[in-house]
Structure formats: C-alpha cells, structure tokens
Short mmCIF file of C-alpha atoms and ligand atoms in Angstrom, two decimals:
data_model
loop_
_atom_site.label_atom_id
_atom_site.label_comp_id
_atom_site.label_asym_id
_atom_site.label_seq_id
_atom_site.Cartn_x
_atom_site.Cartn_y
_atom_site.Cartn_z
CA MET U 461 6.18 11.25 12.74
CA LYS U 462 7.22 10.45 16.11
CA LYS U 463 10.78 11.20 17.36
CA LEU U 464 13.15 8.35 16.54
CA GLU U 465 14.19 8.21 20.09
CA MET U 466 10.91 6.98 20.95
CA PHE U 467 10.94 4.42 18.42
CA LEU U 468 14.03 3.09 19.58
CA ASP U 469 13.07 3.14 23.42
CA PRO U 470 13.34 -0.28 24.81
CA SER U 471 10.38 0.19 26.72
CA HIS U 472 8.38 1.44 23.62
CA GLU U 473 6.37 -1.55 21.90
CA LEU U 474 6.31 -0.94 18.13
CA ALA U 475 3.15 -0.95 16.33
CA ARG U 476 2.61 -1.32 12.56
CA ASN U 477 2.78 2.47 11.99
CA ASP U 478 6.37 2.56 13.92
CA LEU U 479 7.56 -0.33 11.65
CA ILE U 480 6.54 1.82 8.75
CA GLY U 481 8.03 4.89 9.97
CA LEU U 482 11.43 3.03 10.64
CA LEU U 483 11.63 1.32 7.32
CA GLY U 484 11.10 4.78 5.73
CA LEU U 485 14.10 6.37 7.37
CA GLN U 486 16.24 8.06 4.79
CA ASP U 487 18.49 10.27 7.04
CA ARG U 488 21.92 8.74 7.32
CA GLU U 489 22.50 9.42 10.97
CA ALA U 490 18.78 8.19 11.79
CA MET U 491 19.49 4.82 9.88
CA GLU U 492 22.84 4.26 11.71
CA GLU U 493 21.11 5.00 15.27
CA LEU U 494 18.38 2.36 13.91
CA PHE U 495 21.24 -0.14 13.09
CA GLN U 496 23.06 0.42 16.42
CA ARG U 497 20.13 -0.18 18.53
CA ALA U 498 18.92 -3.22 16.47
CA TYR U 499 22.72 -4.52 17.19
CA GLU U 500 22.11 -3.96 20.99
CA VAL U 501 18.97 -5.95 20.91
CA LYS U 502 20.75 -8.70 19.10
CA LEU U 503 23.46 -8.68 21.65
CA GLN U 504 20.90 -8.96 24.51
CA GLN U 505 18.76 -11.54 22.57
CA VAL U 506 21.06 -13.88 20.68
CA GLY U 507 24.46 -12.95 21.72
CA LYS U 508 27.55 -11.99 19.66
CA LYS U 509 27.96 -15.54 18.22
CA VAL U 510 27.50 -15.92 14.33
CA TYR U 511 26.23 -19.29 13.50
CA PHE U 512 27.26 -20.95 10.04
CA ARG U 513 25.03 -23.03 7.85
CA GLY U 514 27.01 -24.20 4.97
CA ILE U 515 25.01 -24.28 1.86
CA ILE U 516 25.15 -26.76 -0.89
CA GLU U 517 23.30 -25.63 -4.09
CA PHE U 518 22.96 -29.42 -5.56
CA SER U 519 21.07 -28.68 -8.55
CA ASN U 520 19.54 -25.77 -10.75
CA ILE U 521 17.12 -28.03 -12.45
CA CYS U 522 13.70 -25.99 -11.49
CA GLY U 523 9.88 -26.75 -12.69
CA LYS U 524 9.11 -23.12 -11.46
CA ASP U 525 9.13 -19.88 -13.71
CA CYS U 526 9.32 -17.13 -11.11
CA PHE U 527 9.68 -13.67 -12.97
CA TYR U 528 12.69 -12.75 -10.67
CA CYS U 529 14.85 -15.79 -10.64
CA GLY U 530 17.96 -16.56 -12.79
CA ILE U 531 17.19 -20.44 -12.79
CA ARG U 532 13.47 -20.06 -13.91
CA LYS U 533 12.66 -23.29 -16.25
CA SER U 534 12.25 -20.60 -19.26
CA ASN U 535 15.96 -19.49 -19.01
CA ARG U 536 17.57 -21.53 -21.83
CA ASN U 537 20.87 -19.53 -21.04
CA VAL U 538 21.44 -21.80 -18.02
CA VAL U 539 23.51 -25.05 -18.05
CA ARG U 540 21.55 -27.36 -15.96
CA TYR U 541 23.14 -29.67 -13.57
CA ARG U 542 22.54 -31.99 -10.58
CA MET U 543 25.43 -33.06 -8.18
CA SER U 544 25.82 -36.76 -7.29
CA GLU U 545 25.06 -38.18 -3.88
CA LYS U 546 28.77 -38.41 -3.65
CA GLU U 547 29.62 -34.90 -4.49
CA ILE U 548 26.90 -33.78 -1.78
CA LEU U 549 28.45 -36.06 0.74
CA GLU U 550 31.79 -34.48 0.10
CA GLY U 551 30.49 -31.06 0.83
CA ALA U 552 28.76 -32.20 4.08
CA ARG U 553 32.28 -33.90 5.06
CA PHE U 554 33.94 -30.53 4.54
CA ALA U 555 31.17 -28.99 6.77
CA CYS U 556 31.71 -31.58 9.53
CA GLU U 557 35.57 -31.01 9.37
CA SER U 558 34.99 -27.36 9.33
CA ASN U 559 33.26 -27.58 12.37
CA TYR U 560 30.08 -25.93 10.78
CA GLY U 561 27.18 -27.05 13.10
CA SER U 562 24.68 -27.43 10.30
CA ILE U 563 24.28 -27.41 6.35
CA VAL U 564 21.67 -26.40 4.05
CA LEU U 565 20.64 -28.67 0.91
CA GLN U 566 19.09 -26.31 -1.80
CA SER U 567 18.03 -26.86 -5.19
CA GLY U 568 15.44 -25.69 -7.83
CA GLU U 569 12.11 -27.26 -7.31
CA ARG U 570 11.22 -30.68 -8.51
CA LYS U 571 8.39 -32.81 -7.50
CA ASP U 572 9.15 -36.23 -8.78
CA SER U 573 9.22 -39.39 -7.18
CA ARG U 574 13.07 -39.88 -8.25
CA PHE U 575 13.91 -36.66 -6.57
CA THR U 576 12.07 -37.46 -3.39
CA ALA U 577 13.80 -40.58 -3.01
CA PHE U 578 17.19 -39.12 -3.93
CA VAL U 579 16.91 -36.43 -1.20
CA GLU U 580 15.70 -38.93 1.35
CA LYS U 581 18.83 -41.20 0.69
CA THR U 582 21.06 -38.21 0.69
CA VAL U 583 19.89 -36.85 4.11
CA LYS U 584 20.09 -40.52 5.54
CA ALA U 585 23.62 -40.81 4.43
CA ILE U 586 24.53 -37.37 5.61
CA LYS U 587 23.09 -38.24 9.11
CA GLU U 588 25.12 -41.73 9.06
CA MET U 589 28.26 -39.96 7.93
CA SER U 590 28.29 -37.40 10.68
CA GLY U 591 27.17 -39.66 13.40
CA GLY U 592 23.92 -37.41 13.73
CA LYS U 593 26.10 -34.40 14.65
CA LEU U 594 25.42 -32.18 11.31
CA GLY U 595 22.04 -30.40 11.40
CA ILE U 596 20.31 -30.49 8.04
CA THR U 597 18.15 -27.98 6.64
CA LEU U 598 16.40 -28.26 3.33
CA SER U 599 15.38 -25.58 0.89
CA LEU U 600 13.57 -27.48 -1.79
CA GLY U 601 10.51 -25.52 -2.43
CA GLU U 602 6.86 -26.60 -2.18
CA GLN U 603 6.19 -30.25 -1.74
CA ASP U 604 3.47 -32.55 -0.74
CA GLU U 605 2.88 -33.50 3.01
CA GLU U 606 4.15 -37.04 2.43
CA THR U 607 7.36 -35.80 0.77
CA TYR U 608 7.97 -33.38 3.68
CA ARG U 609 7.26 -36.35 6.22
CA ARG U 610 9.61 -38.64 4.46
CA TRP U 611 12.44 -36.22 4.57
CA PHE U 612 11.91 -35.32 8.40
CA GLN U 613 12.13 -38.90 9.05
CA ALA U 614 15.18 -39.35 7.09
CA GLY U 615 16.87 -36.76 9.63
CA ALA U 616 16.23 -33.16 8.29
CA HIS U 617 15.10 -31.17 11.07
CA ARG U 618 14.78 -27.61 9.34
CA TYR U 619 13.23 -26.15 6.17
CA LEU U 620 13.62 -22.85 4.60
CA LEU U 621 10.66 -21.62 2.30
CA ARG U 622 10.50 -18.08 1.58
CA ILE U 623 6.95 -16.50 1.05
CA GLU U 624 8.84 -13.93 -1.04
CA THR U 625 6.39 -11.61 -0.19
CA SER U 626 3.29 -11.61 2.33
CA HIS U 627 1.29 -9.45 -0.07
CA GLU U 628 -0.90 -12.01 -2.21
CA ALA U 629 -1.52 -9.35 -4.97
CA LEU U 630 2.23 -8.48 -5.31
CA TYR U 631 2.87 -12.20 -5.19
CA ARG U 632 0.79 -12.72 -8.05
CA ARG U 633 2.46 -10.08 -10.22
CA LEU U 634 6.03 -11.76 -9.61
CA HIS U 635 4.83 -15.31 -10.60
CA PRO U 636 3.08 -16.93 -13.43
CA LYS U 637 -0.73 -17.76 -12.90
CA ASP U 638 0.02 -21.50 -11.98
CA HIS U 639 2.08 -20.38 -9.01
CA SER U 640 -0.08 -20.02 -5.96
CA PHE U 641 0.47 -18.08 -2.94
CA ARG U 642 -2.17 -19.96 -0.85
CA LYS U 643 -0.40 -23.09 -1.63
CA ARG U 644 2.89 -21.58 -0.47
CA LEU U 645 1.30 -20.50 2.58
CA ASN U 646 -0.23 -23.95 3.28
CA CYS U 647 3.25 -25.57 2.74
CA LEU U 648 4.87 -23.25 5.56
CA ASN U 649 1.97 -24.57 7.73
CA LEU U 650 2.49 -28.21 6.80
CA LEU U 651 5.97 -28.09 7.61
CA LYS U 652 5.52 -26.44 11.11
CA MET U 653 2.75 -28.71 12.00
CA MET U 654 5.24 -31.63 11.08
CA GLY U 655 7.81 -30.49 13.52
CA TYR U 656 10.24 -28.78 11.21
CA GLN U 657 11.95 -25.68 12.73
CA VAL U 658 10.48 -23.31 9.70
CA GLY U 659 12.65 -20.52 8.31
CA THR U 660 10.96 -18.10 5.83
CA GLY U 661 11.63 -14.50 4.06
CA VAL U 662 10.93 -12.15 1.64
CA MET U 663 12.63 -10.30 -1.21
CA ILE U 664 13.34 -6.66 -0.21
CA GLY U 665 12.98 -3.70 -2.63
CA LEU U 666 10.81 -5.74 -5.28
CA PRO U 667 9.36 -3.52 -7.92
CA GLY U 668 6.02 -2.28 -6.73
CA GLN U 669 6.77 -3.24 -3.18
CA THR U 670 6.25 -0.49 -0.57
CA VAL U 671 7.35 0.05 3.09
CA GLU U 672 3.88 -0.88 4.23
CA ASN U 673 4.22 -4.31 2.41
CA LEU U 674 7.52 -4.60 4.03
CA ALA U 675 6.12 -3.85 7.54
CA ASP U 676 3.31 -6.37 6.89
CA ASP U 677 5.99 -9.03 6.01
CA ILE U 678 7.48 -8.63 9.63
CA LEU U 679 3.98 -9.17 11.25
CA PHE U 680 3.53 -12.06 8.87
CA PHE U 681 6.86 -13.62 10.47
CA GLU U 682 5.34 -12.85 13.77
CA LYS U 683 2.11 -14.55 13.14
CA MET U 684 3.73 -17.58 11.43
CA ASP U 685 5.99 -17.76 14.53
CA VAL U 686 8.92 -18.85 12.72
CA ALA U 687 12.41 -19.62 14.22
CA MET U 688 14.50 -18.25 11.30
CA ILE U 689 14.17 -15.55 8.85
CA GLY U 690 16.40 -15.25 5.63
CA MET U 691 15.68 -12.29 3.58
CA GLY U 692 17.71 -10.30 0.99
CA PRO U 693 17.63 -7.33 -1.48
CA TYR U 694 15.82 -7.96 -4.67
CA LEU U 695 18.39 -8.26 -7.42
CA ILE U 696 17.98 -8.10 -11.08
CA HIS U 697 18.99 -11.03 -13.38
CA LYS U 698 19.37 -10.08 -16.80
CA ASP U 699 17.52 -13.00 -18.32
CA THR U 700 14.34 -12.69 -16.26
CA PRO U 701 11.19 -10.67 -17.31
CA LEU U 702 11.14 -8.79 -13.86
CA SER U 703 14.56 -7.31 -14.74
CA SER U 704 13.07 -5.32 -17.64
CA GLU U 705 10.72 -3.43 -15.18
CA VAL U 706 13.94 -2.17 -13.46
CA THR U 707 15.81 0.01 -15.80
CA ASP U 708 17.55 2.09 -13.40
CA PHE U 709 18.92 -0.56 -11.10
CA GLU U 710 22.51 0.81 -10.95
CA THR U 711 21.35 3.84 -9.70
CA ILE U 712 18.97 2.33 -6.96
CA LYS U 713 21.60 -0.10 -5.78
CA ASP U 714 22.57 1.95 -2.58
CA ARG U 715 18.76 2.40 -1.90
CA GLN U 716 18.45 -1.29 -2.04
CA LEU U 717 21.13 -2.02 0.43
CA ASP U 718 19.95 0.66 2.72
CA LEU U 719 16.31 -0.96 2.55
CA ALA U 720 17.58 -4.35 3.06
CA LEU U 721 19.70 -3.27 6.23
CA LYS U 722 16.69 -1.53 7.51
CA MET U 723 14.37 -4.33 7.11
CA ILE U 724 16.88 -6.69 8.97
CA ALA U 725 17.34 -4.09 11.84
CA VAL U 726 13.49 -3.54 12.19
CA THR U 727 12.94 -7.30 12.30
CA ARG U 728 15.48 -7.80 14.95
CA LEU U 729 13.81 -4.70 17.10
CA TYR U 730 10.36 -6.09 16.48
CA LEU U 731 10.86 -10.02 16.76
CA LYS U 732 13.93 -9.84 19.06
CA ASP U 733 14.94 -13.58 19.62
CA VAL U 734 14.76 -15.18 16.18
CA ASN U 735 17.54 -16.23 13.87
CA ILE U 736 18.06 -13.63 11.18
CA ALA U 737 20.49 -14.58 8.06
CA SER U 738 22.76 -12.10 6.65
CA THR U 739 22.33 -13.46 2.97
CA THR U 740 24.73 -13.42 0.06
CA ALA U 741 22.54 -11.12 -1.91
CA LEU U 742 23.82 -8.42 0.56
CA GLN U 743 27.44 -9.04 -0.61
CA ALA U 744 26.10 -8.82 -4.27
CA LEU U 745 25.52 -5.28 -3.83
CA THR U 746 28.87 -4.47 -1.69
CA PRO U 747 31.79 -6.51 -0.82
CA THR U 748 31.07 -5.83 3.00
CA GLY U 749 27.27 -6.32 2.58
CA ARG U 750 27.05 -9.51 4.90
CA GLU U 751 28.95 -7.83 7.69
CA MET U 752 26.62 -4.88 7.44
CA GLY U 753 23.97 -7.36 7.84
CA LEU U 754 25.41 -8.63 10.93
CA ARG U 755 26.07 -5.13 12.29
CA ALA U 756 22.23 -4.48 11.56
CA GLY U 757 20.96 -7.33 13.83
CA ALA U 758 21.53 -10.56 11.77
CA ASN U 759 23.32 -13.55 13.38
CA ILE U 760 23.43 -16.34 10.76
CA ILE U 761 25.92 -16.85 7.75
CA MET U 762 25.57 -19.20 5.15
CA PRO U 763 28.76 -20.14 3.74
CA ASN U 764 28.80 -21.62 0.10
CA ILE U 765 30.24 -25.00 0.00
CA THR U 766 28.89 -25.84 -3.52
CA ILE U 767 31.50 -27.47 -5.77
CA THR U 768 33.33 -24.43 -7.64
CA LYS U 769 32.44 -25.74 -11.19
CA TYR U 770 28.67 -25.55 -10.62
CA ARG U 771 28.60 -22.17 -8.95
CA SER U 772 28.28 -20.14 -11.92
CA SER U 773 25.28 -22.08 -12.96
CA TYR U 774 23.46 -21.19 -9.84
CA GLN U 775 22.94 -17.62 -10.09
CA LEU U 776 19.50 -16.54 -8.95
CA TYR U 777 20.70 -12.97 -9.41
CA ASP U 778 23.46 -11.25 -11.32
CA ASN U 779 26.63 -10.41 -9.51
CA LYS U 780 26.68 -13.51 -7.23
CA PRO U 781 29.71 -13.26 -5.14
CA CYS U 782 32.02 -16.30 -4.49
CA LEU U 783 31.56 -17.72 -8.22
CA ASP U 784 35.30 -18.73 -8.68
CA GLU U 785 36.19 -19.57 -5.09
CA ASN U 786 35.99 -22.57 -3.42
CA ALA U 787 34.57 -23.80 0.12
CA THR U 788 37.84 -23.57 1.97
CA PHE U 789 38.59 -20.07 0.62
CA CYS U 790 35.07 -18.85 1.62
CA ARG U 791 35.44 -20.21 5.24
CA ALA U 792 38.72 -18.38 5.50
CA CYS U 793 37.17 -15.34 3.90
CA LEU U 794 34.15 -15.24 6.27
CA GLU U 795 36.28 -16.02 9.33
CA GLN U 796 38.23 -12.92 8.66
CA ARG U 797 34.96 -10.92 7.71
CA ILE U 798 33.40 -11.79 11.04
CA GLU U 799 36.62 -11.30 13.09
CA SER U 800 36.98 -7.78 11.42
CA ILE U 801 33.71 -6.73 13.22
CA GLY U 802 34.70 -8.38 16.67
CA GLU U 803 32.18 -11.38 16.36
CA THR U 804 32.86 -15.10 17.04
CA ILE U 805 31.65 -18.07 15.13
CA GLY U 806 29.51 -20.73 17.01
CA TYR U 807 31.59 -23.79 15.69
CA ASN U 808 29.98 -27.21 16.11
CA GLU U 809 26.86 -25.84 17.41
CA TRP U 810 23.40 -26.17 15.48
CA GLY U 811 22.67 -22.54 16.62
CA ASP U 812 18.96 -22.98 17.37
CA SER U 813 17.25 -19.79 18.12
CA PRO U 814 16.25 -18.81 21.56
CA HIS U 815 13.05 -18.27 20.18
CA PHE U 816 12.94 -21.87 19.14
CA LYS U 817 14.42 -23.17 22.27
CA LYS U 818 11.82 -21.30 24.54
CA LYS U 819 9.07 -22.75 22.70
CA GLU U 820 10.52 -26.24 22.63
CA THR U 821 11.54 -26.50 26.34
CA GLY U 822 8.82 -23.90 27.67
CA GLU U 823 11.60 -22.79 29.79
CA ALA U 824 12.86 -19.29 30.64
CA VAL U 825 15.85 -18.19 28.57
CA ASP U 826 18.32 -15.71 30.00
CA GLU U 827 19.33 -12.68 28.14
CA SER U 828 22.52 -14.37 26.69
CA GLY U 829 20.11 -17.05 25.23
CA HIS U 830 20.99 -19.68 27.58
CA ILE U 831 18.19 -21.76 29.13
CA GLN U 832 17.80 -21.50 32.75
CA HIS U 833 17.39 -24.65 34.79
N1 5AD W 2130 17.00 -11.51 -6.41
C1 5AD W 2130 17.34 -11.63 -5.00
N2 5AD W 2130 16.86 -12.87 -4.33
C2 5AD W 2130 16.28 -13.83 -5.33
N3 5AD W 2130 15.99 -15.08 -4.97
C3 5AD W 2130 15.40 -15.48 -6.32
N4 5AD W 2130 15.75 -14.67 -7.29
C4 5AD W 2130 16.17 -13.54 -6.68
C5 5AD W 2130 16.69 -12.24 -7.24
N5 5AD W 2130 16.64 -12.03 -8.49
C6 5AD W 2130 15.70 -15.64 -3.65
C7 5AD W 2130 14.14 -15.99 -3.50
C8 5AD W 2130 14.35 -17.40 -3.23
C9 5AD W 2130 15.84 -17.72 -2.77
C10 5AD W 2130 16.25 -19.13 -2.72
O1 5AD W 2130 16.54 -16.72 -3.46
O2 5AD W 2130 13.78 -15.46 -2.30
O3 5AD W 2130 13.59 -18.09 -2.11
FE1 FES W 2131 33.18 -16.69 -0.55
FE2 FES W 2131 34.26 -14.50 0.61
S1 FES W 2131 32.65 -15.50 1.19
S2 FES W 2131 34.95 -15.44 -1.16
#
C-alpha cells in the first residue's frame, strides 16, 4: 500500500485503489489523519457552516418490504400513523420560526393518487405559509414521472433517494424480488432531468458489503453528479430479516462507526464540494456521533421536528436517538453540539452546495464557496 501521506497529498488525484486503501485503514492514528485532512478539505470547499434541514417524518405507512428497515410493510409490531396537513404545517412553521433554511418531508413509500394529491397540497401550503422562504426537500421513495413533476411544480426543489448500495447484486440480496435496482436508478435520473437537486446515498457496513463496494459507491455518486449525499451506518432493527444475519452487532458497533466516518471522509476528499449529511444513524452508535461526522467532513444536519408522539413509530433501526424529545429540545441540543466543535449554523439559508451552484450558474466559485461575480 502507498504511504498515507501520499493519499492525503492535496495534489494527488485519488484513484479507485486509493479510495479502497483509505476505506480499509485500521490504524487509529491513520484514521485520525484521514479525518483531519477531510476536515481541511471541507473548510476549503464548503466552509465551517452547518446547514440545517428540519426533518418531518410524516407517515410510516410503507408499501415496501426492504429486509433491513424497521417500518417495512411486513412488520406487524409497528403502529402505523400519518400526520395531518395541519400537523405538518405546524412543523414547517417551527422550522421557519427557528430560522432553519429548509425542511425535509419523509415518509414510507406510497404510490396511490390520494397520497400524491396530499403531498402536492401540503407542499403548496408550506410554500405559501413561508412566503416561499422555506426550501422543501422530499424523501418519499420511488414514484412515477408525473408524480415527481407535480410535486416539483408544487414547490419542492430537492429530492432524496438513496440508492442504498450501488452494487446491484448486493441490492438484490437486501430486497424482495419485486424491488428493482434498475427502477430506483431510473428514478434518480428522472429526478435530475426534472430539475430537482438530487441527493442520494448508501448504507455503510451492510452484511456482505466490501470496501471495494463502498469505493464504487463513491464513484457512483460522482457519476450521478449529485448535489447532496446522505449516508449512514447500517444498524440492526430486531424485527427485520436482515438482523438475523448479524448476530454480533454489539461487538461490531465501533467498527461500524469507524467505517461510516471513513466513508464520509473519503467522499469529502474525493468529491470535495458536495453537501454531505452527518446522519442521525451515527448518533445511534454513540452520543457524539453526529459531531464526529461533521469533524470527518460532513456539513449538513437534519434536526428532527417530527411531533414527539409519532417518533417511536418511525424507527428504521434500533436505538434511534431523540425519541422522547421535541423539536425545541433537539434544536437546542444540536446548537450546543455544533458550538462545541467550533462550527456555526447557516440560519435562514437554503445551503445549496457549491457544487450545485457552480453547475447552475456556470460561474467560478471561490474557496469559501462564494460565487465570484
Ligand atoms: N440501518 C440504517 N439505515 C437504515 N435505513 C433504513 N433502514 C436502516 C437500517 N436498518 C435508511 C435507508 C433509507 C433511509 C431513509 O434510512 O438508507 O433510505
Ligand atoms: Fe434530539 Fe439531541 S438532537 S435530543
């Protein structure tokens, strides 16, 4: 293996093998060096500001049956809920009043026309309520072209759809037969074509996943030319089929955390100017997980603004944090956590990535991420 200094030399262009080498680092000191270097690249490329996207998990009703996910349709232990438009608007209002630049509406996957119309109406109502100020991201799974178009026209401008893994054979092992990798990929292409800022991502440390697969995931993000990446460690949920394949989860938790942080860092080193989320799943592994994500190169946090009474029913994995807290508590908690690592919050900003801005304007962007006129 090449020397670490060489991998981390800013003038060295990383190739697939380098990504694999970095993701495979085991030595603690070497890992810290990697995180440090990724942090420097983050400061140069996107700055020290963390952008908030308040997330409203408005329904756990899901038509999909992914083997890893706690709200899969076959899980009979989940109490299903859906929030009303009024409840969602209250969350959006909280986000506005808290000066969060944008929100994410996430739910289980539903494809019926009532759902499409409900989302369309709700997006319009949020736009109106905030005077167009609040950015709206949707994370509502695979839909047809017409649905994506209606939601875009209603005012949503970003969409998150994780590919989960870019390795088709691994994807197949994680999903029932009627779930299709190709369809998902097609959705990502549709969303891009339609003008959404698209975010994607993967789970890290899945059973059967190799560091080669993860390196290819990063190359996939590059090829898809996405504006935002949201990824987190795979965590077991006891009521899912995949959890029975992982009998030693307690003993591999530290490894999952390290691997997820390495993935964030290597993605930052390689893609440089994209938005990368420090996801809640990191905090499920250790209380300061999200701060660690920011220190390894991430720059986005998604504070939970779901009404507290619903939170325990939206557990995609075990040990999800913030179940008993409310939006106000999480806001204060995250402000304090971010301050503790010397970063600031980009209040009242949509927080588009320099990568997206460059593409949109065709203009040069300086090192702090500001467009040069
Ligand atoms: N562990 C970690 N992440 C999970 N997700 C779903 N189930 C799990 C799990 N068990 C992630 C998926 C999905 C996102 C909303 O949550 O990547 O896209
Ligand atoms: Fe919710 Fe800390 S972020 S309690």
